[in-house]
GROMACS .gro file of C-alpha atoms in nm:
model
  478
    1MET     CA    1  23.035  -0.325  -4.656
    2SER     CA    2  23.027  -0.556  -4.442
    3LYS     CA    3  22.770  -0.827  -4.225
    4LYS     CA    4  22.767  -0.818  -3.855
    5SER     CA    5  22.775  -1.163  -3.734
    6ALA     CA    6  22.538  -1.202  -3.428
    7PRO     CA    7  22.711  -1.236  -3.111
    8VAL     CA    8  22.727  -1.604  -2.988
    9VAL     CA    9  22.701  -1.676  -2.643
   10GLU     CA   10  22.928  -1.912  -2.493
   11PHE     CA   11  22.845  -2.179  -2.240
   12SER     CA   12  23.151  -2.369  -2.038
   13SER     CA   13  23.111  -2.713  -2.021
   14SER     CA   14  23.087  -2.665  -1.653
   15GLU     CA   15  22.812  -2.461  -1.654
   16GLY     CA   16  22.565  -2.686  -1.897
   17ASP     CA   17  22.606  -3.030  -1.686
   18GLN     CA   18  22.494  -2.802  -1.420
   19ASN     CA   19  22.201  -2.708  -1.617
   20ASP     CA   20  22.078  -3.069  -1.734
   21ASP     CA   21  22.083  -3.142  -1.390
   22ASP     CA   22  21.882  -2.908  -1.226
   23PHE     CA   23  21.607  -2.961  -1.472
   24GLU     CA   24  21.606  -3.318  -1.468
   25GLU     CA   25  21.556  -3.282  -1.086
   26ASP     CA   26  21.227  -3.029  -1.082
   27ARG     CA   27  21.110  -3.266  -1.366
   28LYS     CA   28  21.120  -3.543  -1.159
   29VAL     CA   29  20.972  -3.345  -0.854
   30LEU     CA   30  20.692  -3.162  -1.052
   31GLN     CA   31  20.613  -3.553  -1.142
   32ARG     CA   32  20.597  -3.699  -0.807
   33LYS     CA   33  20.364  -3.411  -0.696
   34ALA     CA   34  20.131  -3.500  -0.934
   35LYS     CA   35  20.072  -3.874  -0.918
   36GLN     CA   36  20.044  -3.768  -0.575
   37GLY     CA   37  19.733  -3.500  -0.646
   38LYS     CA   38  19.587  -3.779  -0.851
   39LYS     CA   39  19.594  -4.031  -0.618
   40ARG     CA   40  19.458  -3.828  -0.370
   41GLY     CA   41  19.180  -3.672  -0.622
   42ARG     CA   42  19.065  -4.040  -0.671
   43GLN     CA   43  19.034  -4.072  -0.289
   44ASP     CA   44  18.915  -3.777  -0.242
   45GLY     CA   45  18.622  -3.894  -0.543
   46ASP     CA   46  18.567  -4.215  -0.428
   47GLY     CA   47  18.483  -4.087  -0.032
   48ASP     CA   48  18.233  -3.758  -0.141
   49ASP     CA   49  18.169  -3.785  -0.473
   50ALA     CA   50  17.857  -4.021  -0.478
   51GLN     CA   51  17.875  -4.220  -0.120
   52THR     CA   52  17.816  -4.108   0.301
   53CYS     CA   53  18.175  -4.242   0.492
   54VAL     CA   54  17.913  -4.292   0.691
   55CYS     CA   55  17.749  -4.594   0.566
   56GLY     CA   56  17.959  -4.664   0.247
   57ALA     CA   57  17.599  -4.618   0.100
   58GLN     CA   58  17.488  -4.388  -0.230
   59TRP     CA   59  17.323  -4.096  -0.156
   60HIS     CA   60  16.926  -4.058  -0.262
   61SER     CA   61  16.735  -3.781  -0.461
   62SER     CA   62  16.477  -3.872  -0.199
   63GLY     CA   63  16.402  -4.109   0.093
   64LEU     CA   64  16.548  -4.123   0.431
   65HIS     CA   65  16.861  -4.138   0.283
   66ARG     CA   66  16.851  -3.820   0.085
   67ILE     CA   67  17.138  -3.601   0.087
   68CYS     CA   68  17.211  -3.356   0.320
   69CYS     CA   69  17.488  -3.157   0.480
   70LEU     CA   70  17.587  -3.004   0.828
   71LYS     CA   71  17.743  -2.669   0.873
   72CYS     CA   72  18.054  -2.759   0.799
   73GLY     CA   73  18.025  -2.814   0.444
   74HIS     CA   74  18.045  -3.213   0.423
   75LEU     CA   75  17.816  -3.397   0.249
   76PHE     CA   76  17.628  -3.741   0.412
   77GLY     CA   77  17.271  -3.952   0.370
   78LYS     CA   78  17.092  -3.842   0.617
   79SER     CA   79  16.930  -4.094   0.755
   80CYS     CA   80  17.289  -4.238   0.914
   81ILE     CA   81  17.431  -3.866   0.961
   82LEU     CA   82  17.091  -3.854   1.180
   83LYS     CA   83  17.175  -4.138   1.417
   84TRP     CA   84  17.576  -4.026   1.413
   85VAL     CA   85  17.476  -3.671   1.522
   86ALA     CA   86  17.274  -3.796   1.750
   87SER     CA   87  17.497  -4.009   1.936
   88ASN     CA   88  17.854  -3.830   1.868
   89HIS     CA   89  17.780  -3.483   1.824
   90ASN     CA   90  17.995  -3.393   1.602
   91CYS     CA   91  18.114  -3.388   1.227
   92PRO     CA   92  18.212  -3.756   1.120
   93ILE     CA   93  18.466  -3.595   0.859
   94CYS     CA   94  18.583  -3.255   1.096
   95LYS     CA   95  18.482  -3.356   1.418
   96LYS     CA   96  18.334  -2.992   1.449
   97ARG     CA   97  18.019  -2.975   1.683
   98ALA     CA   98  17.663  -3.067   1.532
   99VAL     CA   99  17.345  -3.119   1.635
  100PRO     CA  100  17.067  -3.259   1.431
  101ALA     CA  101  16.947  -2.903   1.385
  102ASP     CA  102  17.262  -2.821   1.198
  103ILE     CA  103  17.166  -3.076   0.915
  104ARG     CA  104  17.038  -2.907   0.577
  105PRO     CA  105  16.872  -3.097   0.250
  106LEU     CA  106  17.037  -3.025  -0.051
  107TYR     CA  107  16.843  -2.934  -0.343
  108THR     CA  108  17.103  -2.924  -0.698
  109SER     CA  109  17.121  -3.098  -0.978
  110LYS     CA  110  17.579  -3.045  -0.919
  111PHE     CA  111  17.564  -3.426  -0.762
  112ALA     CA  112  17.574  -3.752  -0.864
  113VAL     CA  113  17.319  -3.906  -0.706
  114GLN     CA  114  17.080  -4.192  -0.703
  115ASP     CA  115  16.723  -4.136  -0.834
  116ASN     CA  116  16.508  -4.342  -0.589
  117SER     CA  117  16.208  -4.174  -0.554
  118ASP     CA  118  16.051  -4.530  -0.799
  119ARG     CA  119  16.232  -4.683  -0.593
  120GLU     CA  120  16.061  -4.603  -0.262
  121ALA     CA  121  15.715  -4.715  -0.362
  122PHE     CA  122  15.882  -5.031  -0.505
  123ASN     CA  123  16.007  -5.126  -0.151
  124ALA     CA  124  15.640  -4.992   0.039
  125ALA     CA  125  15.432  -5.228  -0.256
  126ILE     CA  126  15.708  -5.518  -0.245
  127ALA     CA  127  15.664  -5.530   0.180
  128LYS     CA  128  15.295  -5.477   0.154
  129GLU     CA  129  15.331  -5.752  -0.090
  130THR     CA  130  15.496  -5.997   0.129
  131ALA     CA  131  15.246  -5.949   0.457
  132LEU     CA  132  15.000  -6.050   0.247
  133ARG     CA  133  15.151  -6.345   0.113
  134ARG     CA  134  15.256  -6.386   0.483
  135GLN     CA  135  14.933  -6.412   0.595
  136ALA     CA  136  14.810  -6.625   0.337
  137ASP     CA  137  15.043  -6.853   0.428
  138ALA     CA  138  14.904  -6.864   0.800
  139ASP     CA  139  14.598  -6.870   0.665
  140LEU     CA  140  14.644  -7.214   0.424
  141GLN     CA  141  14.768  -7.339   0.775
  142CYS     CA  142  14.508  -7.290   0.933
  143VAL     CA  143  14.273  -7.400   0.691
  144ARG     CA  144  14.508  -7.769   0.596
  145ALA     CA  145  14.481  -7.764   0.964
  146ARG     CA  146  14.057  -7.751   1.012
  147TYR     CA  147  14.089  -8.022   0.709
  148ASP     CA  148  14.336  -8.234   0.833
  149ARG     CA  149  14.103  -8.235   1.215
  150LEU     CA  150  13.750  -8.277   0.974
  151GLN     CA  151  13.957  -8.602   0.807
  152ALA     CA  152  14.004  -8.722   1.124
  153ARG     CA  153  13.671  -8.696   1.238
  154PHE     CA  154  13.490  -8.892   0.879
  155ARG     CA  155  13.745  -9.131   0.913
  156HIS     CA  156  13.608  -9.184   1.301
  157LEU     CA  157  13.198  -9.153   1.192
  158HIS     CA  158  13.333  -9.377   0.948
  159ALA     CA  159  13.481  -9.684   1.091
  160VAL     CA  160  13.190  -9.634   1.428
  161LEU     CA  161  12.923  -9.624   1.118
  162SER     CA  162  13.079  -9.949   0.959
  163ARG     CA  163  13.085 -10.152   1.317
  164ASN     CA  164  12.675 -10.088   1.364
  165ALA     CA  165  12.436  -9.856   1.187
  166THR     CA  166  12.414  -9.656   1.537
  167VAL     CA  167  12.435  -9.610   1.893
  168PHE     CA  168  12.061  -9.604   1.929
  169LYS     CA  169  11.788  -9.804   1.774
  170VAL     CA  170  11.468  -9.669   1.770
  171ALA     CA  171  11.196  -9.852   1.995
  172GLU     CA  172  10.901  -9.685   2.041
  173ALA     CA  173  10.704  -9.363   1.825
  174VAL     CA  174  10.424  -9.181   2.040
  175PRO     CA  175  10.245  -8.928   1.894
  176ALA     CA  176  10.249  -8.586   2.038
  177CYS     CA  177  10.082  -8.223   2.025
  178ASN     CA  178  10.202  -7.910   2.172
  179ALA     CA  179  10.476  -8.075   2.385
  180ARG     CA  180  10.773  -7.905   2.581
  181SER     CA  181  10.956  -8.106   2.872
  182LEU     CA  182  11.001  -8.479   2.942
  183THR     CA  183  11.124  -8.675   3.221
  184PHE     CA  184  11.184  -9.065   3.351
  185HIS     CA  185  11.001  -9.177   3.630
  186ASP     CA  186  11.206  -9.525   3.772
  187ALA     CA  187  11.031  -9.655   4.006
  188SER     CA  188  10.653  -9.649   3.808
  189ARG     CA  189  10.899  -9.783   3.494
  190SER     CA  190  10.749  -9.474   3.276
  191VAL     CA  191  10.788  -9.165   3.077
  192LEU     CA  192  10.630  -8.855   3.167
  193PHE     CA  193  10.557  -8.578   2.872
  194THR     CA  194  10.416  -8.217   2.867
  195THR     CA  195  10.147  -8.121   2.669
  196GLY     CA  196  10.023  -7.751   2.700
  197GLY     CA  197   9.890  -7.747   3.132
  198ALA     CA  198   9.888  -8.133   3.155
  199PHE     CA  199  10.121  -8.443   3.126
  200HIS     CA  200  10.073  -8.754   3.002
  201ARG     CA  201  10.228  -9.083   3.184
  202VAL     CA  202  10.319  -9.349   2.890
  203SER     CA  203  10.485  -9.703   3.031
  204GLN     CA  204  10.811  -9.807   2.968
  205LEU     CA  205  10.714 -10.171   2.855
  206ASP     CA  206  10.391 -10.097   2.642
  207SER     CA  207  10.389  -9.748   2.494
  208GLN     CA  208   9.982  -9.750   2.405
  209HIS     CA  209   9.940  -9.745   2.741
  210CYS     CA  210   9.928  -9.403   2.793
  211ARG     CA  211   9.736  -9.147   3.029
  212LYS     CA  212   9.688  -8.785   3.059
  213ILE     CA  213   9.734  -8.632   3.443
  214ASP     CA  214   9.610  -8.254   3.463
  215ALA     CA  215   9.826  -8.096   3.683
  216GLY     CA  216   9.657  -7.766   3.757
  217HIS     CA  217   9.849  -7.527   3.515
  218ALA     CA  218   9.678  -7.228   3.354
  219GLY     CA  219   9.937  -7.262   3.069
  220ASP     CA  220  10.211  -7.452   2.920
  221ILE     CA  221  10.445  -7.647   3.106
  222ARG     CA  222  10.762  -7.535   3.082
  223ASN     CA  223  10.973  -7.801   3.303
  224LEU     CA  224  10.915  -8.143   3.441
  225GLN     CA  225  11.075  -8.349   3.769
  226CYS     CA  226  11.021  -8.615   3.945
  227CYS     CA  227  11.092  -8.635   4.328
  228PRO     CA  228  11.417  -8.842   4.329
  229ASP     CA  229  11.301  -9.073   4.634
  230LEU     CA  230  11.225  -9.390   4.477
  231GLY     CA  231  10.952  -9.487   4.703
  232SER     CA  232  10.780  -9.129   4.623
  233LEU     CA  233  10.550  -9.057   4.342
  234ASN     CA  234  10.558  -8.681   4.344
  235VAL     CA  235  10.605  -8.494   3.994
  236LEU     CA  236  10.723  -8.124   4.040
  237SER     CA  237  10.571  -7.882   3.690
  238ALA     CA  238  10.681  -7.536   3.584
  239GLY     CA  239  10.460  -7.299   3.390
  240VAL     CA  240  10.418  -7.051   3.214
  241ASP     CA  241  10.146  -6.905   3.441
  242LYS     CA  242  10.331  -6.802   3.724
  243ARG     CA  243  10.326  -7.151   3.941
  244VAL     CA  244  10.503  -7.414   4.115
  245ARG     CA  245  10.273  -7.721   4.115
  246VAL     CA  246  10.350  -8.110   4.268
  247SER     CA  247  10.151  -8.364   4.111
  248SER     CA  248  10.014  -8.746   4.256
  249LEU     CA  249  10.084  -9.032   3.999
  250GLN     CA  250   9.894  -9.251   4.235
  251SER     CA  251   9.598  -8.981   4.269
  252GLU     CA  252   9.706  -8.854   3.922
  253SER     CA  253   9.610  -8.500   4.051
  254SER     CA  254   9.749  -8.162   4.133
  255ILE     CA  255   9.864  -8.213   4.495
  256LEU     CA  256  10.030  -7.861   4.593
  257GLY     CA  257  10.063  -7.539   4.440
  258TYR     CA  258  10.274  -7.232   4.481
  259GLU     CA  259  10.275  -6.863   4.354
  260VAL     CA  260  10.609  -6.678   4.163
  261ASN     CA  261  10.651  -6.281   4.066
  262GLN     CA  262  10.758  -6.433   3.745
  263ALA     CA  263  10.643  -6.737   3.444
  264ALA     CA  264  10.838  -7.049   3.595
  265TRP     CA  265  11.076  -7.162   3.337
  266SER     CA  266  11.266  -7.448   3.513
  267CYS     CA  267  11.305  -7.713   3.881
  268ALA     CA  268  11.442  -7.928   4.081
  269TRP     CA  269  11.414  -8.170   4.409
  270VAL     CA  270  11.681  -8.085   4.634
  271SER     CA  271  11.524  -8.324   4.851
  272THR     CA  272  11.232  -8.509   4.892
  273PHE     CA  273  11.018  -8.240   5.035
  274VAL     CA  274  11.248  -7.873   4.937
  275ILE     CA  275  11.200  -7.723   4.639
  276VAL     CA  276  11.354  -7.515   4.400
  277ALA     CA  277  11.225  -7.325   4.066
  278GLY     CA  278  11.377  -7.098   3.806
  279THR     CA  279  11.218  -6.792   3.672
  280ALA     CA  280  11.208  -6.555   3.353
  281SER     CA  281  11.355  -6.274   3.598
  282GLY     CA  282  11.646  -6.478   3.714
  283SER     CA  283  11.455  -6.547   4.076
  284MET     CA  284  11.503  -6.889   4.230
  285TYR     CA  285  11.218  -6.905   4.468
  286VAL     CA  286  11.259  -7.237   4.756
  287PHE     CA  287  10.985  -7.396   4.876
  288ASP     CA  288  10.935  -7.640   5.133
  289ILE     CA  289  10.655  -7.901   5.093
  290ARG     CA  290  10.506  -8.005   5.348
  291LYS     CA  291  10.516  -7.621   5.434
  292SER     CA  292  10.194  -7.550   5.193
  293ARG     CA  293  10.221  -7.145   5.212
  294ASP     CA  294  10.552  -7.021   5.273
  295VAL     CA  295  10.846  -6.956   5.044
  296LEU     CA  296  11.119  -7.101   5.252
  297ALA     CA  297  11.406  -6.868   5.037
  298GLN     CA  298  11.468  -6.690   4.746
  299ILE     CA  299  11.807  -6.622   4.571
  300GLN     CA  300  11.779  -6.366   4.307
  301CYS     CA  301  12.072  -6.417   3.996
  302ARG     CA  302  12.341  -6.129   3.932
  303VAL     CA  303  12.207  -6.131   3.570
  304PRO     CA  304  11.838  -6.066   3.562
  305ALA     CA  305  11.768  -6.328   3.252
  306GLY     CA  306  11.563  -6.641   3.264
  307LEU     CA  307  11.700  -7.024   3.388
  308GLN     CA  308  11.635  -7.247   3.128
  309SER     CA  309  11.821  -7.576   3.341
  310LEU     CA  310  11.817  -7.563   3.730
  311CYS     CA  311  12.023  -7.915   3.844
  312VAL     CA  312  12.103  -8.018   4.219
  313LEU     CA  313  12.503  -8.038   4.223
  314PRO     CA  314  12.604  -8.315   4.491
  315SER     CA  315  12.786  -8.153   4.802
  316GLY     CA  316  12.911  -8.436   4.999
  317ASP     CA  317  12.899  -8.455   5.349
  318ALA     CA  318  12.871  -7.987   5.336
  319PRO     CA  319  12.580  -7.937   5.455
  320ASP     CA  320  12.582  -7.682   5.155
  321VAL     CA  321  12.343  -7.696   4.852
  322SER     CA  322  12.509  -7.625   4.525
  323LEU     CA  323  12.256  -7.520   4.215
  324LEU     CA  324  12.347  -7.606   3.879
  325TYR     CA  325  12.193  -7.280   3.684
  326ALA     CA  326  12.156  -7.204   3.307
  327GLY     CA  327  11.993  -6.973   3.060
  328PRO     CA  328  11.988  -6.712   2.790
  329GLY     CA  329  12.328  -6.499   2.885
  330HIS     CA  330  12.457  -6.696   3.189
  331ALA     CA  331  12.574  -7.003   3.332
  332GLY     CA  332  12.731  -7.062   3.697
  333VAL     CA  333  12.712  -7.272   3.988
  334VAL     CA  334  12.541  -7.102   4.372
  335SER     CA  335  12.637  -7.266   4.700
  336VAL     CA  336  12.430  -7.187   4.972
  337ASP     CA  337  12.428  -7.269   5.363
  338ALA     CA  338  12.167  -7.466   5.546
  339GLY     CA  339  11.995  -7.243   5.620
  340TRP     CA  340  12.006  -7.079   5.235
  341SER     CA  341  12.149  -6.747   5.342
  342ASN     CA  342  12.467  -6.630   5.197
  343PRO     CA  343  12.504  -6.721   4.811
  344ASN     CA  344  12.857  -6.792   4.724
  345TRP     CA  345  12.866  -6.783   4.313
  346HIS     CA  346  13.093  -6.956   4.078
  347ASP     CA  347  13.144  -6.860   3.799
  348PHE     CA  348  13.303  -7.099   3.482
  349GLU     CA  349  13.690  -6.954   3.356
  350PHE     CA  350  13.486  -6.912   2.990
  351ASP     CA  351  13.250  -6.726   2.827
  352ALA     CA  352  12.906  -6.817   2.920
  353ARG     CA  353  12.665  -6.521   2.762
  354ARG     CA  354  12.529  -6.756   2.505
  355CYS     CA  355  12.474  -7.108   2.677
  356CYS     CA  356  12.074  -7.197   2.703
  357SER     CA  357  12.103  -7.529   2.831
  358ALA     CA  358  12.273  -7.707   3.125
  359SER     CA  359  12.291  -8.028   3.264
  360TYR     CA  360  12.468  -8.279   3.499
  361ASP     CA  361  12.598  -8.682   3.498
  362ALA     CA  362  12.628  -8.802   3.846
  363ALA     CA  363  12.803  -9.112   3.748
  364ALA     CA  364  13.091  -8.926   3.601
  365ASP     CA  365  13.031  -8.601   3.741
  366ARG     CA  366  13.044  -8.409   3.473
  367ILE     CA  367  12.838  -8.111   3.338
  368SER     CA  368  12.729  -8.032   2.982
  369LEU     CA  369  12.662  -7.669   2.918
  370SER     CA  370  12.502  -7.608   2.560
  371MET     CA  371  12.556  -7.275   2.379
  372ARG     CA  372  12.381  -7.165   2.092
  373GLY     CA  373  12.455  -6.888   1.847
  374ASP     CA  374  12.451  -6.810   1.451
  375ASP     CA  375  12.815  -6.842   1.410
  376GLU     CA  376  12.983  -7.055   1.741
  377VAL     CA  377  12.802  -7.332   1.882
  378ALA     CA  378  12.918  -7.642   2.107
  379HIS     CA  379  12.865  -7.862   2.360
  380ILE     CA  380  13.096  -7.745   2.666
  381VAL     CA  381  13.141  -8.109   2.880
  382VAL     CA  382  13.338  -7.990   3.189
  383ASP     CA  383  13.521  -8.247   3.466
  384ARG     CA  384  13.442  -8.114   3.794
  385GLY     CA  385  13.690  -8.372   3.922
  386SER     CA  386  13.983  -8.211   3.771
  387GLY     CA  387  13.843  -7.873   3.958
  388ASP     CA  388  13.613  -7.748   3.629
  389VAL     CA  389  13.822  -7.800   3.418
  390VAL     CA  390  13.678  -7.785   3.011
  391HIS     CA  391  13.729  -8.153   2.941
  392CYS     CA  392  13.591  -8.156   2.572
  393VAL     CA  393  13.407  -7.910   2.350
  394ALA     CA  394  13.177  -8.050   2.077
  395ASP     CA  395  13.048  -7.895   1.838
  396GLY     CA  396  12.852  -7.903   1.456
  397TYR     CA  397  12.560  -7.909   1.495
  398THR     CA  398  12.299  -7.545   1.485
  399THR     CA  399  12.004  -7.481   1.712
  400SER     CA  400  11.752  -7.303   1.639
  401ALA     CA  401  11.622  -6.924   1.814
  402MET     CA  402  11.358  -7.157   2.084
  403LEU     CA  403  11.546  -7.239   2.394
  404GLY     CA  404  11.588  -7.626   2.394
  405ARG     CA  405  11.731  -7.909   2.617
  406SER     CA  406  12.009  -8.135   2.580
  407SER     CA  407  12.172  -8.412   2.810
  408ILE     CA  408  12.499  -8.564   2.957
  409PHE     CA  409  12.506  -8.888   3.105
  410THR     CA  410  12.698  -9.262   3.094
  411ASP     CA  411  12.594  -9.552   2.913
  412GLU     CA  412  12.702  -9.828   3.066
  413SER     CA  413  12.629 -10.072   2.768
  414LEU     CA  414  12.858  -9.854   2.550
  415GLY     CA  415  13.111  -9.848   2.833
  416SER     CA  416  13.155  -9.409   2.781
  417CYS     CA  417  13.005  -9.096   2.868
  418LEU     CA  418  12.769  -8.921   2.608
  419VAL     CA  419  12.548  -8.596   2.541
  420VAL     CA  420  12.274  -8.610   2.325
  421SER     CA  421  12.132  -8.252   2.171
  422GLY     CA  422  11.873  -8.202   1.898
  423ASP     CA  423  11.991  -8.035   1.585
  424GLU     CA  424  11.795  -7.758   1.403
  425THR     CA  425  11.923  -7.856   1.007
  426SER     CA  426  11.810  -8.221   1.036
  427ARG     CA  427  11.523  -8.235   1.328
  428SER     CA  428  11.764  -8.572   1.430
  429PRO     CA  429  11.917  -8.589   1.819
  430TRP     CA  430  12.272  -8.617   1.850
  431VAL     CA  431  12.536  -8.803   1.997
  432TRP     CA  432  12.896  -8.733   2.099
  433SER     CA  433  13.150  -8.834   2.263
  434ALA     CA  434  13.213  -8.690   2.621
  435SER     CA  435  13.531  -8.781   2.640
  436THR     CA  436  13.666  -8.697   2.274
  437GLY     CA  437  13.390  -8.436   2.146
  438LEU     CA  438  13.328  -8.616   1.808
  439THR     CA  439  12.997  -8.679   1.709
  440ILE     CA  440  12.901  -9.083   1.763
  441ALA     CA  441  12.637  -9.102   1.604
  442LYS     CA  442  12.283  -8.885   1.392
  443LEU     CA  443  11.948  -9.045   1.517
  444PRO     CA  444  11.642  -9.095   1.339
  445SER     CA  445  11.504  -8.772   1.309
  446HIS     CA  446  11.156  -8.665   1.406
  447THR     CA  447  10.903  -8.465   1.200
  448SER     CA  448  11.003  -8.117   1.418
  449ARG     CA  449  11.243  -7.996   1.592
  450VAL     CA  450  11.427  -8.175   1.912
  451LEU     CA  451  11.294  -7.929   2.209
  452ASP     CA  452  11.396  -8.172   2.506
  453VAL     CA  453  11.616  -8.479   2.593
  454ALA     CA  454  11.611  -8.747   2.902
  455TYR     CA  455  11.800  -9.062   2.947
  456SER     CA  456  11.697  -9.340   3.266
  457ARG     CA  457  12.010  -9.565   3.396
  458SER     CA  458  11.825  -9.775   3.542
  459ALA     CA  459  11.628  -9.858   3.162
  460ALA     CA  460  11.884  -9.836   2.986
  461MET     CA  461  11.635  -9.551   2.749
  462LEU     CA  462  11.684  -9.230   2.571
  463ALA     CA  463  11.423  -9.052   2.504
  464THR     CA  464  11.402  -8.766   2.234
  465LEU     CA  465  11.059  -8.498   2.286
  466SER     CA  466  10.962  -8.271   1.998
  467ASP     CA  467  10.630  -8.125   1.984
  468GLU     CA  468  10.489  -8.363   1.808
  469GLN     CA  469  10.670  -8.685   1.884
  470LEU     CA  470  10.839  -8.864   2.138
  471LEU     CA  471  11.078  -9.093   2.051
  472LEU     CA  472  11.240  -9.424   2.291
  473PHE     CA  473  11.562  -9.538   2.232
  474LYS     CA  474  11.750  -9.876   2.293
  475PRO     CA  475  12.115  -9.902   2.245
  476ALA     CA  476  12.173 -10.054   1.944
  477LEU     CA  477  12.458 -10.330   2.134
  478GLY     CA  478  12.238 -10.412   2.404
   0.00000   0.00000   0.00000
């Protein structure tokens, strides 16, 4: 039995060639499509897998740029898509309308995002440290600037001290007891200082020649002023016994007295016959000594605080009267007309609530205001010729709780305007330049704190007073 052979399929040569061509063409098409798919896949992965198409930054798992999506499903970083939607109101990919409320945070581990939970804390710590370093640099610059100023002041003082030991030298030292106020009487060439309810008269030529004059006060005298008229021998005194009295150096006794409602702290001569007194309650009483009983006028300060200093300022040809006043808590200038009415109050541009004393230099037309306090103590010099502009500030000293007075004057032998006041720590009078604010000299110290300072231009003499001692100084170069 013979085997049957398998059927043989025969193809013609023309059909085989046609099939090979079709296969080769299909293969090329598939390869081309595969390449395009890979390229598209790479582009899609670069735009969607790990970063936002708006800013190009990587997504974070937390913080401002955490991963989120819109309703359409496209993924973004929260901070950049929030700004985009707020301004464009659509999705940056599909352009579908979107609002900020459509932004939804995603909580999934299927996406490859950057975990920045620690990075945010580090960035905050770095920002804080940077701010602290900047503040430290600013503080360092301030300290260096202050150091440079102190170095310049030291060099100036060293140069001054190298030229002469001091600006003033002690001429006389007079013992005192319970002294408080001080003034010069140029006509008789004498120095007056108070002790209790009386005052002493010391000759400038011979300090051993001292006379005690009873002013008629029942309490301590807080201020003593001589009449500016060179032909007058009258002395005005203000006491804590609520009395203002006029004494005569000729008769060496009290010749006239007035009563006020509070303790009198200060006084001044407006003219040969008109006087003014300041009280502990901030009232100014004006009297005419030609009228023994009547009060000419009463002016109440806006701040009910004591008047430690009263000075009459020149008003030129105007009939008005200008008074410089100062005390604990207030300072300023008040102007009144010839009838002592319609007061016009003038405040300084700076804070004068720490002021304790004021003085005036007619030669330089400058005002000195002394401040006290625990942290900021200074003498502020105001140049009236420039419209009450602060000319300089002299500081560096210490003050005490007890109110003391300072003085500003122009010394012709030195050719400069000076400010003199007592320093609490050293108990010595300090001398400042009113032009530069630098400390020129520290004079020999007292046995106790300095309470009052006065200067006589005609005698070229400086006097400082503590409760136990009176020191008279002469210019060291004179």
